PDB file of C-alpha atoms in Angstrom:
ATOM      1  CA  UNK A 552      19.243  -6.952 -29.666  1.00 31.00           C
ATOM      2  CA  UNK A 553      23.499  -6.805 -30.251  1.00 34.00           C
ATOM      3  CA  UNK A 554      26.094  -5.994 -27.897  1.00 36.00           C
ATOM      4  CA  UNK A 555      29.440  -4.658 -28.877  1.00 37.00           C
ATOM      5  CA  UNK A 556      32.604  -4.298 -25.923  1.00 37.00           C
ATOM      6  CA  UNK A 557      34.046  -1.126 -25.223  1.00 40.00           C
ATOM      7  CA  UNK A 558      36.243  -0.713 -22.482  1.00 39.00           C
ATOM      8  CA  UNK A 559      36.747   3.394 -22.490  1.00 38.00           C
ATOM      9  CA  UNK A 560      38.378   3.623 -18.905  1.00 38.00           C
ATOM     10  CA  UNK A 561      41.868   2.599 -19.997  1.00 37.00           C
ATOM     11  CA  UNK A 562      44.639   4.606 -22.300  1.00 36.00           C
ATOM     12  CA  UNK A 563      45.511   7.081 -20.534  1.00 35.00           C
ATOM     13  CA  UNK A 564      48.987   8.903 -19.727  1.00 37.00           C
ATOM     14  CA  UNK A 565      49.036  11.304 -16.559  1.00 35.00           C
ATOM     15  CA  UNK A 566      51.111  13.628 -14.804  1.00 36.00           C
ATOM     16  CA  UNK A 567      54.418  13.548 -13.381  1.00 47.00           C
ATOM     17  CA  UNK A 568      52.622  14.774  -9.976  1.00 64.00           C
ATOM     18  CA  UNK A 569      51.249  12.132  -8.040  1.00 74.00           C
ATOM     19  CA  UNK A 570      49.361  11.802  -4.334  1.00 79.00           C
ATOM     20  CA  UNK A 571      48.769   8.852  -2.271  1.00 82.00           C
ATOM     21  CA  UNK A 572      44.355   9.284  -1.164  1.00 83.00           C
ATOM     22  CA  UNK A 573      42.446   7.257   0.722  1.00 84.00           C
ATOM     23  CA  UNK A 574      39.540   5.543  -1.450  1.00 84.00           C
ATOM     24  CA  UNK A 575      37.327   7.922   0.052  1.00 82.00           C
ATOM     25  CA  UNK A 576      38.806  10.749  -0.722  1.00 81.00           C
ATOM     26  CA  UNK A 577      39.421   9.828  -3.987  1.00 83.00           C
ATOM     27  CA  UNK A 578      36.398  11.403  -6.898  1.00 81.00           C
ATOM     28  CA  UNK A 579      35.319   9.956 -10.328  1.00 80.00           C
ATOM     29  CA  UNK A 580      38.136  11.604 -13.270  1.00 78.00           C
ATOM     30  CA  UNK A 581      41.569  10.936 -10.852  1.00 82.00           C
ATOM     31  CA  UNK A 582      43.629   8.479 -12.823  1.00 83.00           C
ATOM     32  CA  UNK A 583      45.637   5.695 -10.814  1.00 84.00           C
ATOM     33  CA  UNK A 584      49.519   6.519 -10.620  1.00 81.00           C
ATOM     34  CA  UNK A 585      50.783   2.469 -10.157  1.00 81.00           C
ATOM     35  CA  UNK A 586      49.761  -1.183 -10.112  1.00 81.00           C
ATOM     36  CA  UNK A 587      47.664  -2.407  -7.691  1.00 84.00           C
ATOM     37  CA  UNK A 588      48.015  -5.525  -6.341  1.00 80.00           C
ATOM     38  CA  UNK A 589      46.667  -7.988  -3.599  1.00 74.00           C
ATOM     39  CA  UNK A 590      48.208 -10.310  -1.524  1.00 71.00           C
ATOM     40  CA  UNK A 591      46.893 -14.234  -3.341  1.00 64.00           C
ATOM     41  CA  UNK A 592      47.587 -12.755  -6.973  1.00 64.00           C
ATOM     42  CA  UNK A 593      49.741 -12.469  -9.454  1.00 62.00           C
ATOM     43  CA  UNK A 594      47.751 -10.037 -11.812  1.00 67.00           C
ATOM     44  CA  UNK A 595      46.662  -6.301 -10.614  1.00 75.00           C
ATOM     45  CA  UNK A 596      43.256  -5.643 -10.156  1.00 78.00           C
ATOM     46  CA  UNK A 597      44.016  -2.048 -11.776  1.00 80.00           C
ATOM     47  CA  UNK A 598      46.814  -0.772 -13.292  1.00 78.00           C
ATOM     48  CA  UNK A 599      48.622   2.638 -13.835  1.00 77.00           C
ATOM     49  CA  UNK A 600      46.150   5.087 -15.774  1.00 76.00           C
ATOM     50  CA  UNK A 601      43.455   3.344 -15.388  1.00 80.00           C
ATOM     51  CA  UNK A 602      40.990   5.559 -14.399  1.00 80.00           C
ATOM     52  CA  UNK A 603      38.598   5.983 -10.963  1.00 83.00           C
ATOM     53  CA  UNK A 604      34.773   5.478 -11.612  1.00 82.00           C
ATOM     54  CA  UNK A 605      32.446   3.438  -9.122  1.00 82.00           C
ATOM     55  CA  UNK A 606      32.853   0.292 -10.688  1.00 80.00           C
ATOM     56  CA  UNK A 607      36.571   0.341  -9.836  1.00 83.00           C
ATOM     57  CA  UNK A 608      36.437   1.600  -6.508  1.00 85.00           C
ATOM     58  CA  UNK A 609      33.773  -1.881  -5.730  1.00 83.00           C
ATOM     59  CA  UNK A 610      37.037  -3.460  -7.141  1.00 82.00           C
ATOM     60  CA  UNK A 611      39.448  -1.411  -5.158  1.00 86.00           C
ATOM     61  CA  UNK A 612      36.702  -2.170  -1.750  1.00 86.00           C
ATOM     62  CA  UNK A 613      36.403  -5.920  -2.872  1.00 82.00           C
ATOM     63  CA  UNK A 614      40.461  -6.271  -2.964  1.00 80.00           C
ATOM     64  CA  UNK A 615      40.231  -4.348   0.380  1.00 84.00           C
ATOM     65  CA  UNK A 616      42.460  -1.651  -0.976  1.00 86.00           C
ATOM     66  CA  UNK A 617      41.809   1.728   1.154  1.00 85.00           C
ATOM     67  CA  UNK A 618      44.411   3.841  -0.471  1.00 85.00           C
ATOM     68  CA  UNK A 619      46.289   4.068  -3.654  1.00 86.00           C
ATOM     69  CA  UNK A 620      48.261   6.591  -5.340  1.00 85.00           C
ATOM     70  CA  UNK A 621      46.672   8.593  -7.627  1.00 85.00           C
ATOM     71  CA  UNK A 622      47.510  11.790 -10.355  1.00 76.00           C
ATOM     72  CA  UNK A 623      45.186  14.208 -12.329  1.00 55.00           C
ATOM     73  CA  UNK A 624      43.613  13.005 -15.647  1.00 49.00           C
ATOM     74  CA  UNK A 625      45.938  14.784 -18.656  1.00 45.00           C
ATOM     75  CA  UNK A 626      44.933  14.335 -21.996  1.00 37.00           C
ATOM     76  CA  UNK A 627      43.253  10.660 -23.259  1.00 41.00           C
ATOM     77  CA  UNK A 628      46.899   9.348 -24.734  1.00 45.00           C
ATOM     78  CA  UNK A 629      48.382   5.892 -24.200  1.00 49.00           C
ATOM     79  CA  UNK A 630      49.938   5.503 -20.975  1.00 60.00           C
ATOM     80  CA  UNK A 631      53.853   4.395 -21.211  1.00 67.00           C
ATOM     81  CA  UNK A 632      54.027   0.936 -20.911  1.00 67.00           C
ATOM     82  CA  UNK A 633      50.558   0.268 -23.142  1.00 68.00           C
ATOM     83  CA  UNK A 634      52.664   3.259 -25.642  1.00 72.00           C
ATOM     84  CA  UNK A 635      55.517   0.338 -26.023  1.00 74.00           C
ATOM     85  CA  UNK A 636      53.194  -2.878 -26.259  1.00 76.00           C
ATOM     86  CA  UNK A 637      51.097  -0.948 -28.783  1.00 76.00           C
ATOM     87  CA  UNK A 638      54.243  -0.461 -30.755  1.00 77.00           C
ATOM     88  CA  UNK A 639      55.674  -3.702 -30.524  1.00 79.00           C
ATOM     89  CA  UNK A 640      52.257  -4.947 -31.353  1.00 81.00           C
ATOM     90  CA  UNK A 641      51.941  -2.095 -34.498  1.00 82.00           C
ATOM     91  CA  UNK A 642      55.725  -2.967 -35.881  1.00 83.00           C
ATOM     92  CA  UNK A 643      54.849  -7.028 -35.711  1.00 85.00           C
ATOM     93  CA  UNK A 644      51.932  -6.863 -37.354  1.00 85.00           C
ATOM     94  CA  UNK A 645      53.500  -4.793 -40.653  1.00 86.00           C
ATOM     95  CA  UNK A 646      56.216  -7.349 -40.752  1.00 88.00           C
ATOM     96  CA  UNK A 647      53.862 -10.524 -40.513  1.00 89.00           C
ATOM     97  CA  UNK A 648      51.711  -9.155 -43.153  1.00 88.00           C
ATOM     98  CA  UNK A 649      54.748  -8.666 -45.467  1.00 90.00           C
ATOM     99  CA  UNK A 650      55.850 -12.195 -44.754  1.00 90.00           C
ATOM    100  CA  UNK A 651      52.274 -13.097 -45.731  1.00 91.00           C
ATOM    101  CA  UNK A 652      51.715 -11.374 -48.725  1.00 90.00           C
ATOM    102  CA  UNK A 653      55.766 -12.087 -49.450  1.00 90.00           C
ATOM    103  CA  UNK A 654      54.332 -16.150 -49.708  1.00 91.00           C
ATOM    104  CA  UNK A 655      50.870 -15.410 -51.348  1.00 89.00           C
ATOM    105  CA  UNK A 656      53.108 -14.161 -53.892  1.00 88.00           C
ATOM    106  CA  UNK A 657      55.344 -17.201 -54.096  1.00 88.00           C
ATOM    107  CA  UNK A 658      58.731 -15.729 -52.735  1.00 86.00           C
ATOM    108  CA  UNK A 659      61.215 -16.847 -50.836  1.00 83.00           C
ATOM    109  CA  UNK A 660      61.229 -16.056 -46.701  1.00 82.00           C
ATOM    110  CA  UNK A 661      62.360 -17.169 -44.135  1.00 80.00           C
ATOM    111  CA  UNK A 662      60.000 -17.758 -41.598  1.00 83.00           C
ATOM    112  CA  UNK A 663      62.602 -17.514 -38.308  1.00 80.00           C
ATOM    113  CA  UNK A 664      61.603 -13.595 -38.360  1.00 80.00           C
ATOM    114  CA  UNK A 665      58.160 -14.787 -36.929  1.00 80.00           C
ATOM    115  CA  UNK A 666      59.233 -16.898 -34.666  1.00 72.00           C
ATOM    116  CA  UNK A 667      61.533 -14.642 -33.251  1.00 76.00           C
ATOM    117  CA  UNK A 668      58.786 -11.782 -33.126  1.00 80.00           C
ATOM    118  CA  UNK A 669      57.525 -13.879 -29.749  1.00 77.00           C
ATOM    119  CA  UNK A 670      60.313 -12.712 -28.283  1.00 75.00           C
ATOM    120  CA  UNK A 671      60.071  -8.914 -28.415  1.00 73.00           C
ATOM    121  CA  UNK A 672      55.789  -9.002 -27.813  1.00 76.00           C
ATOM    122  CA  UNK A 673      57.290 -11.311 -24.437  1.00 76.00           C
ATOM    123  CA  UNK A 674      59.488  -8.321 -23.530  1.00 71.00           C
ATOM    124  CA  UNK A 675      56.957  -5.872 -23.768  1.00 66.00           C
ATOM    125  CA  UNK A 676      54.248  -7.844 -22.145  1.00 65.00           C
ATOM    126  CA  UNK A 677      55.396  -6.507 -18.416  1.00 61.00           C
ATOM    127  CA  UNK A 678      51.534  -7.835 -17.045  1.00 64.00           C
ATOM    128  CA  UNK A 679      49.363  -9.961 -18.590  1.00 68.00           C
ATOM    129  CA  UNK A 680      46.174  -7.090 -17.994  1.00 66.00           C
ATOM    130  CA  UNK A 681      48.184  -4.339 -20.342  1.00 68.00           C
ATOM    131  CA  UNK A 682      47.932  -7.643 -22.839  1.00 75.00           C
ATOM    132  CA  UNK A 683      44.266  -7.698 -22.840  1.00 73.00           C
ATOM    133  CA  UNK A 684      43.904  -4.259 -22.544  1.00 68.00           C
ATOM    134  CA  UNK A 685      46.247  -3.652 -25.597  1.00 69.00           C
ATOM    135  CA  UNK A 686      44.623  -6.633 -27.531  1.00 75.00           C
ATOM    136  CA  UNK A 687      40.908  -4.652 -27.454  1.00 69.00           C
ATOM    137  CA  UNK A 688      42.212  -1.533 -28.422  1.00 64.00           C
ATOM    138  CA  UNK A 689      43.944  -2.709 -31.993  1.00 64.00           C
ATOM    139  CA  UNK A 690      40.003  -5.157 -32.653  1.00 59.00           C
ATOM    140  CA  UNK A 691      38.517  -2.589 -34.615  1.00 52.00           C
ATOM    141  CA  UNK A 692      41.108  -3.103 -37.462  1.00 50.00           C
ATOM    142  CA  UNK A 693      40.436  -4.516 -40.571  1.00 58.00           C
ATOM    143  CA  UNK A 694      42.799  -6.532 -41.347  1.00 78.00           C
ATOM    144  CA  UNK A 695      42.051  -9.768 -39.340  1.00 81.00           C
ATOM    145  CA  UNK A 696      43.849 -12.311 -41.370  1.00 83.00           C
ATOM    146  CA  UNK A 697      47.171 -10.344 -39.968  1.00 86.00           C
ATOM    147  CA  UNK A 698      46.243  -9.173 -36.633  1.00 88.00           C
ATOM    148  CA  UNK A 699      44.423 -12.611 -35.562  1.00 91.00           C
ATOM    149  CA  UNK A 700      47.776 -14.425 -35.570  1.00 92.00           C
ATOM    150  CA  UNK A 701      49.203 -12.210 -33.017  1.00 90.00           C
ATOM    151  CA  UNK A 702      46.178 -12.057 -30.968  1.00 91.00           C
ATOM    152  CA  UNK A 703      46.502 -15.848 -30.840  1.00 94.00           C
ATOM    153  CA  UNK A 704      50.554 -15.688 -30.162  1.00 93.00           C
ATOM    154  CA  UNK A 705      49.136 -13.484 -26.826  1.00 91.00           C
ATOM    155  CA  UNK A 706      46.011 -15.374 -25.786  1.00 93.00           C
ATOM    156  CA  UNK A 707      48.124 -18.267 -26.382  1.00 95.00           C
ATOM    157  CA  UNK A 708      51.247 -16.793 -23.784  1.00 92.00           C
ATOM    158  CA  UNK A 709      48.884 -15.684 -21.016  1.00 91.00           C
ATOM    159  CA  UNK A 710      47.145 -19.212 -20.828  1.00 94.00           C
ATOM    160  CA  UNK A 711      50.856 -20.956 -21.183  1.00 94.00           C
ATOM    161  CA  UNK A 712      51.567 -18.834 -18.040  1.00 90.00           C
ATOM    162  CA  UNK A 713      48.427 -19.496 -16.019  1.00 91.00           C
ATOM    163  CA  UNK A 714      49.930 -23.119 -16.302  1.00 93.00           C
ATOM    164  CA  UNK A 715      53.175 -22.346 -15.156  1.00 91.00           C
ATOM    165  CA  UNK A 716      55.182 -23.134 -18.314  1.00 94.00           C
ATOM    166  CA  UNK A 717      58.799 -21.895 -18.510  1.00 93.00           C
ATOM    167  CA  UNK A 718      59.894 -19.175 -20.448  1.00 90.00           C
ATOM    168  CA  UNK A 719      61.376 -21.053 -23.040  1.00 91.00           C
ATOM    169  CA  UNK A 720      57.995 -23.142 -23.465  1.00 94.00           C
ATOM    170  CA  UNK A 721      56.055 -19.913 -23.247  1.00 93.00           C
ATOM    171  CA  UNK A 722      58.139 -18.468 -26.115  1.00 91.00           C
ATOM    172  CA  UNK A 723      57.527 -21.830 -28.467  1.00 94.00           C
ATOM    173  CA  UNK A 724      53.783 -21.549 -27.568  1.00 95.00           C
ATOM    174  CA  UNK A 725      53.767 -18.119 -28.735  1.00 93.00           C
ATOM    175  CA  UNK A 726      55.392 -18.969 -31.765  1.00 93.00           C
ATOM    176  CA  UNK A 727      53.013 -21.534 -32.325  1.00 95.00           C
ATOM    177  CA  UNK A 728      50.173 -18.875 -32.057  1.00 95.00           C
ATOM    178  CA  UNK A 729      52.382 -16.619 -34.772  1.00 93.00           C
ATOM    179  CA  UNK A 730      52.750 -19.455 -36.991  1.00 94.00           C
ATOM    180  CA  UNK A 731      49.059 -21.078 -36.545  1.00 96.00           C
ATOM    181  CA  UNK A 732      47.639 -19.623 -39.471  1.00 95.00           C
ATOM    182  CA  UNK A 733      50.449 -19.151 -41.986  1.00 94.00           C
ATOM    183  CA  UNK A 734      49.207 -21.891 -44.293  1.00 95.00           C
ATOM    184  CA  UNK A 735      46.235 -19.282 -45.546  1.00 94.00           C
ATOM    185  CA  UNK A 736      48.711 -17.383 -47.476  1.00 94.00           C
ATOM    186  CA  UNK A 737      48.765 -19.664 -50.028  1.00 94.00           C
ATOM    187  CA  UNK A 738      44.720 -19.848 -49.617  1.00 93.00           C
ATOM    188  CA  UNK A 739      43.427 -17.282 -52.319  1.00 92.00           C
ATOM    189  CA  UNK A 740      42.535 -13.966 -50.608  1.00 88.00           C
ATOM    190  CA  UNK A 741      39.155 -13.396 -52.462  1.00 90.00           C
ATOM    191  CA  UNK A 742      38.314 -16.533 -50.227  1.00 91.00           C
ATOM    192  CA  UNK A 743      39.987 -15.188 -46.727  1.00 88.00           C
ATOM    193  CA  UNK A 744      38.376 -11.703 -47.288  1.00 84.00           C
ATOM    194  CA  UNK A 745      34.729 -13.042 -48.727  1.00 85.00           C
ATOM    195  CA  UNK A 746      31.610 -11.630 -47.043  1.00 83.00           C
ATOM    196  CA  UNK A 747      29.211 -13.820 -45.971  1.00 82.00           C
ATOM    197  CA  UNK A 748      29.184 -18.159 -46.138  1.00 85.00           C
ATOM    198  CA  UNK A 749      31.529 -20.087 -47.724  1.00 88.00           C
ATOM    199  CA  UNK A 750      30.211 -22.525 -49.582  1.00 92.00           C
ATOM    200  CA  UNK A 751      31.140 -26.264 -49.674  1.00 93.00           C
ATOM    201  CA  UNK A 752      34.440 -26.196 -52.323  1.00 94.00           C
ATOM    202  CA  UNK A 753      35.974 -22.524 -50.482  1.00 93.00           C
ATOM    203  CA  UNK A 754      35.689 -24.263 -46.555  1.00 93.00           C
ATOM    204  CA  UNK A 755      37.735 -27.440 -48.132  1.00 94.00           C
ATOM    205  CA  UNK A 756      40.078 -24.949 -49.580  1.00 95.00           C
ATOM    206  CA  UNK A 757      40.236 -23.180 -46.168  1.00 94.00           C
ATOM    207  CA  UNK A 758      40.482 -26.417 -44.006  1.00 96.00           C
ATOM    208  CA  UNK A 759      43.848 -27.226 -46.480  1.00 96.00           C
ATOM    209  CA  UNK A 760      46.172 -24.192 -44.097  1.00 96.00           C
ATOM    210  CA  UNK A 761      46.546 -26.217 -41.312  1.00 97.00           C
ATOM    211  CA  UNK A 762      48.669 -28.904 -43.340  1.00 97.00           C
ATOM    212  CA  UNK A 763      49.862 -25.609 -45.798  1.00 96.00           C
ATOM    213  CA  UNK A 764      51.855 -24.133 -42.827  1.00 95.00           C
ATOM    214  CA  UNK A 765      53.167 -27.311 -41.191  1.00 96.00           C
ATOM    215  CA  UNK A 766      55.045 -27.449 -44.852  1.00 94.00           C
ATOM    216  CA  UNK A 767      56.416 -24.568 -44.305  1.00 93.00           C
ATOM    217  CA  UNK A 768      57.623 -24.602 -41.097  1.00 91.00           C
ATOM    218  CA  UNK A 769      58.677 -27.868 -41.752  1.00 86.00           C
ATOM    219  CA  UNK A 770      61.599 -26.777 -43.923  1.00 80.00           C
ATOM    220  CA  UNK A 771      63.016 -24.999 -40.800  1.00 85.00           C
ATOM    221  CA  UNK A 772      64.995 -26.570 -38.505  1.00 85.00           C
ATOM    222  CA  UNK A 773      64.943 -24.369 -35.892  1.00 86.00           C
ATOM    223  CA  UNK A 774      61.110 -24.533 -35.637  1.00 90.00           C
ATOM    224  CA  UNK A 775      60.400 -27.133 -32.485  1.00 93.00           C
ATOM    225  CA  UNK A 776      58.188 -29.792 -33.494  1.00 95.00           C
ATOM    226  CA  UNK A 777      56.176 -29.457 -30.979  1.00 96.00           C
ATOM    227  CA  UNK A 778      55.741 -25.819 -32.690  1.00 95.00           C
ATOM    228  CA  UNK A 779      55.163 -27.102 -36.164  1.00 96.00           C
ATOM    229  CA  UNK A 780      52.375 -30.119 -34.637  1.00 97.00           C
ATOM    230  CA  UNK A 781      50.639 -26.877 -33.094  1.00 97.00           C
ATOM    231  CA  UNK A 782      50.197 -25.328 -36.678  1.00 97.00           C
ATOM    232  CA  UNK A 783      49.385 -29.036 -38.051  1.00 97.00           C
ATOM    233  CA  UNK A 784      47.119 -29.869 -35.494  1.00 97.00           C
ATOM    234  CA  UNK A 785      45.156 -26.413 -34.104  1.00 97.00           C
ATOM    235  CA  UNK A 786      41.440 -27.260 -35.665  1.00 96.00           C
ATOM    236  CA  UNK A 787      42.036 -30.917 -34.407  1.00 96.00           C
ATOM    237  CA  UNK A 788      39.279 -31.951 -31.644  1.00 95.00           C
ATOM    238  CA  UNK A 789      39.012 -33.420 -28.439  1.00 94.00           C
ATOM    239  CA  UNK A 790      36.976 -35.846 -29.782  1.00 93.00           C
ATOM    240  CA  UNK A 791      38.506 -36.677 -33.243  1.00 93.00           C
ATOM    241  CA  UNK A 792      36.159 -34.162 -34.964  1.00 93.00           C
ATOM    242  CA  UNK A 793      38.240 -31.704 -36.542  1.00 94.00           C
ATOM    243  CA  UNK A 794      40.668 -31.425 -39.283  1.00 95.00           C
ATOM    244  CA  UNK A 795      43.239 -31.922 -41.271  1.00 95.00           C
ATOM    245  CA  UNK A 796      43.616 -35.976 -39.220  1.00 94.00           C
ATOM    246  CA  UNK A 797      40.590 -35.991 -37.589  1.00 93.00           C
ATOM    247  CA  UNK A 798      42.252 -37.139 -34.259  1.00 95.00           C
ATOM    248  CA  UNK A 799      41.808 -36.880 -30.992  1.00 93.00           C
ATOM    249  CA  UNK A 800      43.162 -35.852 -27.665  1.00 94.00           C
ATOM    250  CA  UNK A 801      45.720 -38.463 -26.477  1.00 94.00           C
ATOM    251  CA  UNK A 802      47.117 -37.275 -30.320  1.00 96.00           C
ATOM    252  CA  UNK A 803      47.320 -33.651 -29.853  1.00 96.00           C
ATOM    253  CA  UNK A 804      49.716 -31.968 -27.775  1.00 97.00           C
ATOM    254  CA  UNK A 805      49.901 -29.203 -25.259  1.00 98.00           C
ATOM    255  CA  UNK A 806      50.809 -26.968 -27.492  1.00 98.00           C
ATOM    256  CA  UNK A 807      47.862 -27.656 -30.353  1.00 98.00           C
ATOM    257  CA  UNK A 808      45.040 -27.403 -26.947  1.00 97.00           C
ATOM    258  CA  UNK A 809      46.510 -23.801 -26.031  1.00 98.00           C
ATOM    259  CA  UNK A 810      46.542 -22.388 -29.526  1.00 98.00           C
ATOM    260  CA  UNK A 811      43.051 -23.880 -30.174  1.00 97.00           C
ATOM    261  CA  UNK A 812      41.449 -22.127 -27.230  1.00 96.00           C
ATOM    262  CA  UNK A 813      43.053 -18.763 -27.857  1.00 96.00           C
ATOM    263  CA  UNK A 814      42.133 -19.401 -31.593  1.00 96.00           C
ATOM    264  CA  UNK A 815      38.518 -20.084 -31.307  1.00 95.00           C
ATOM    265  CA  UNK A 816      38.324 -17.194 -28.240  1.00 94.00           C
ATOM    266  CA  UNK A 817      39.911 -14.417 -30.433  1.00 92.00           C
ATOM    267  CA  UNK A 818      38.087 -15.138 -33.405  1.00 91.00           C
ATOM    268  CA  UNK A 819      34.610 -14.935 -32.020  1.00 90.00           C
ATOM    269  CA  UNK A 820      35.626 -11.818 -30.053  1.00 88.00           C
ATOM    270  CA  UNK A 821      37.060 -10.094 -33.706  1.00 83.00           C
ATOM    271  CA  UNK A 822      35.360  -8.724 -36.392  1.00 77.00           C
ATOM    272  CA  UNK A 823      35.877 -10.923 -39.432  1.00 77.00           C
ATOM    273  CA  UNK A 824      35.164 -10.873 -42.982  1.00 72.00           C
ATOM    274  CA  UNK A 825      32.334 -12.793 -42.824  1.00 71.00           C
ATOM    275  CA  UNK A 826      30.733 -12.457 -39.063  1.00 75.00           C
ATOM    276  CA  UNK A 827      30.448 -10.076 -36.591  1.00 75.00           C
ATOM    277  CA  UNK A 828      31.917 -10.266 -33.216  1.00 79.00           C
ATOM    278  CA  UNK A 829      30.504 -11.299 -30.031  1.00 82.00           C
ATOM    279  CA  UNK A 830      31.278  -9.703 -26.502  1.00 81.00           C
ATOM    280  CA  UNK A 831      33.734 -11.602 -24.562  1.00 82.00           C
ATOM    281  CA  UNK A 832      30.257 -12.122 -22.111  1.00 81.00           C
ATOM    282  CA  UNK A 833      28.308 -14.271 -24.583  1.00 86.00           C
ATOM    283  CA  UNK A 834      31.709 -16.210 -25.637  1.00 88.00           C
ATOM    284  CA  UNK A 835      32.246 -17.360 -22.292  1.00 87.00           C
ATOM    285  CA  UNK A 836      29.016 -19.031 -22.648  1.00 86.00           C
ATOM    286  CA  UNK A 837      29.450 -20.185 -26.131  1.00 87.00           C
ATOM    287  CA  UNK A 838      32.849 -21.883 -25.375  1.00 87.00           C
ATOM    288  CA  UNK A 839      31.389 -23.455 -22.556  1.00 83.00           C
ATOM    289  CA  UNK A 840      28.222 -24.789 -23.983  1.00 81.00           C
ATOM    290  CA  UNK A 841      29.077 -25.358 -27.915  1.00 73.00           C
ATOM    291  CA  UNK A 842      32.899 -26.438 -27.443  1.00 70.00           C
ATOM    292  CA  UNK A 843      32.250 -28.883 -24.696  1.00 70.00           C
ATOM    293  CA  UNK A 844      33.783 -31.748 -26.006  1.00 78.00           C
ATOM    294  CA  UNK A 845      35.652 -29.579 -28.853  1.00 92.00           C
ATOM    295  CA  UNK A 846      38.424 -27.909 -26.974  1.00 94.00           C
ATOM    296  CA  UNK A 847      40.790 -29.619 -23.982  1.00 95.00           C
ATOM    297  CA  UNK A 848      38.677 -29.038 -20.957  1.00 93.00           C
ATOM    298  CA  UNK A 849      41.825 -27.884 -18.556  1.00 94.00           C
ATOM    299  CA  UNK A 850      43.265 -25.681 -21.221  1.00 95.00           C
ATOM    300  CA  UNK A 851      39.812 -24.007 -21.987  1.00 94.00           C
ATOM    301  CA  UNK A 852      38.501 -24.314 -17.925  1.00 92.00           C
ATOM    302  CA  UNK A 853      41.692 -22.487 -17.370  1.00 93.00           C
ATOM    303  CA  UNK A 854      41.651 -19.895 -19.477  1.00 93.00           C
ATOM    304  CA  UNK A 855      37.567 -18.566 -19.484  1.00 90.00           C
ATOM    305  CA  UNK A 856      38.514 -18.570 -15.162  1.00 86.00           C
ATOM    306  CA  UNK A 857      40.830 -16.219 -15.255  1.00 86.00           C
ATOM    307  CA  UNK A 858      39.632 -14.432 -18.863  1.00 86.00           C
ATOM    308  CA  UNK A 859      36.910 -13.525 -17.186  1.00 80.00           C
ATOM    309  CA  UNK A 860      38.449 -11.579 -14.105  1.00 73.00           C
ATOM    310  CA  UNK A 861      39.754  -8.731 -16.796  1.00 72.00           C
ATOM    311  CA  UNK A 862      36.197  -7.859 -17.619  1.00 69.00           C
ATOM    312  CA  UNK A 863      34.702  -7.519 -14.632  1.00 60.00           C
ATOM    313  CA  UNK A 864      33.105  -3.799 -14.518  1.00 52.00           C
ATOM    314  CA  UNK A 865      33.831  -3.433 -17.947  1.00 51.00           C
ATOM    315  CA  UNK A 866      31.478  -1.313 -20.154  1.00 50.00           C
ATOM    316  CA  UNK A 867      29.101  -2.370 -22.804  1.00 46.00           C
ATOM    317  CA  UNK A 868      27.936  -0.234 -25.661  1.00 50.00           C
ATOM    318  CA  UNK A 869      24.201  -1.541 -26.519  1.00 47.00           C
ATOM    319  CA  UNK A 870      22.885  -0.598 -30.226  1.00 47.00           C
TER     320      UNK A 870
END
């Protein structure tokens, strides 16, 4: 039996008419008309546009929320805040794709354009809940090579926020996520798009991308050394079993450790040419078990503890 993750109770636009109701008086189909926070959490337990159902009611009761602002459902359209984030995502996707293809064709490009994408993404990601929702909505795309880097940047941003890093550091971590796979532009496209297992020779070619990416970034003085290091070392493992330099935990910087966790999570939960995606729940377990000693334990645990919150009560589609 295989499972496919499907969040279907979000991305709704609501009418302007709003009313505050006791939770006990709400009915399935009512739409939350405000973000709902509870003391001690810097992330909402529900956001504007969520549709009330039994799972959401249970979550609100658990958070001791008994009165909510609601609006009647008015069509299956994306809420205004999600629209901005997804519009920015789509624009950056096209920009990233063009730069990637220009590098592949040998054209001279300015990688600062990719680095600057992090500012727009940060400005439109008002809260982390919407980031998770919006990434989920883009998972069905067949342009994994391009969407993956944007997703990794967003997940890296989330980790950096949860770690309490300052805004400048968060932006740099996002730049590292956006740039981490840029070296794949010099890997033959037929290898990147191959359906099925790679041969040993093909995998060796893939393994060249961190060093290629590092060399591309190395030509740009405005990209900080920590960001360049993350591009080079995001496939290194804490036990020294990674590539390209086979260094261990003590030689790997924080940005690289953050991007590594974001990279693994997005890869496993995405549909790739050579491997079907897994549900977040399957990936939580796999990262916890099989990635022990491979990913930084503090970054990994922080991510898993926080990201799991977003999938409580999520709907799962079985085949």
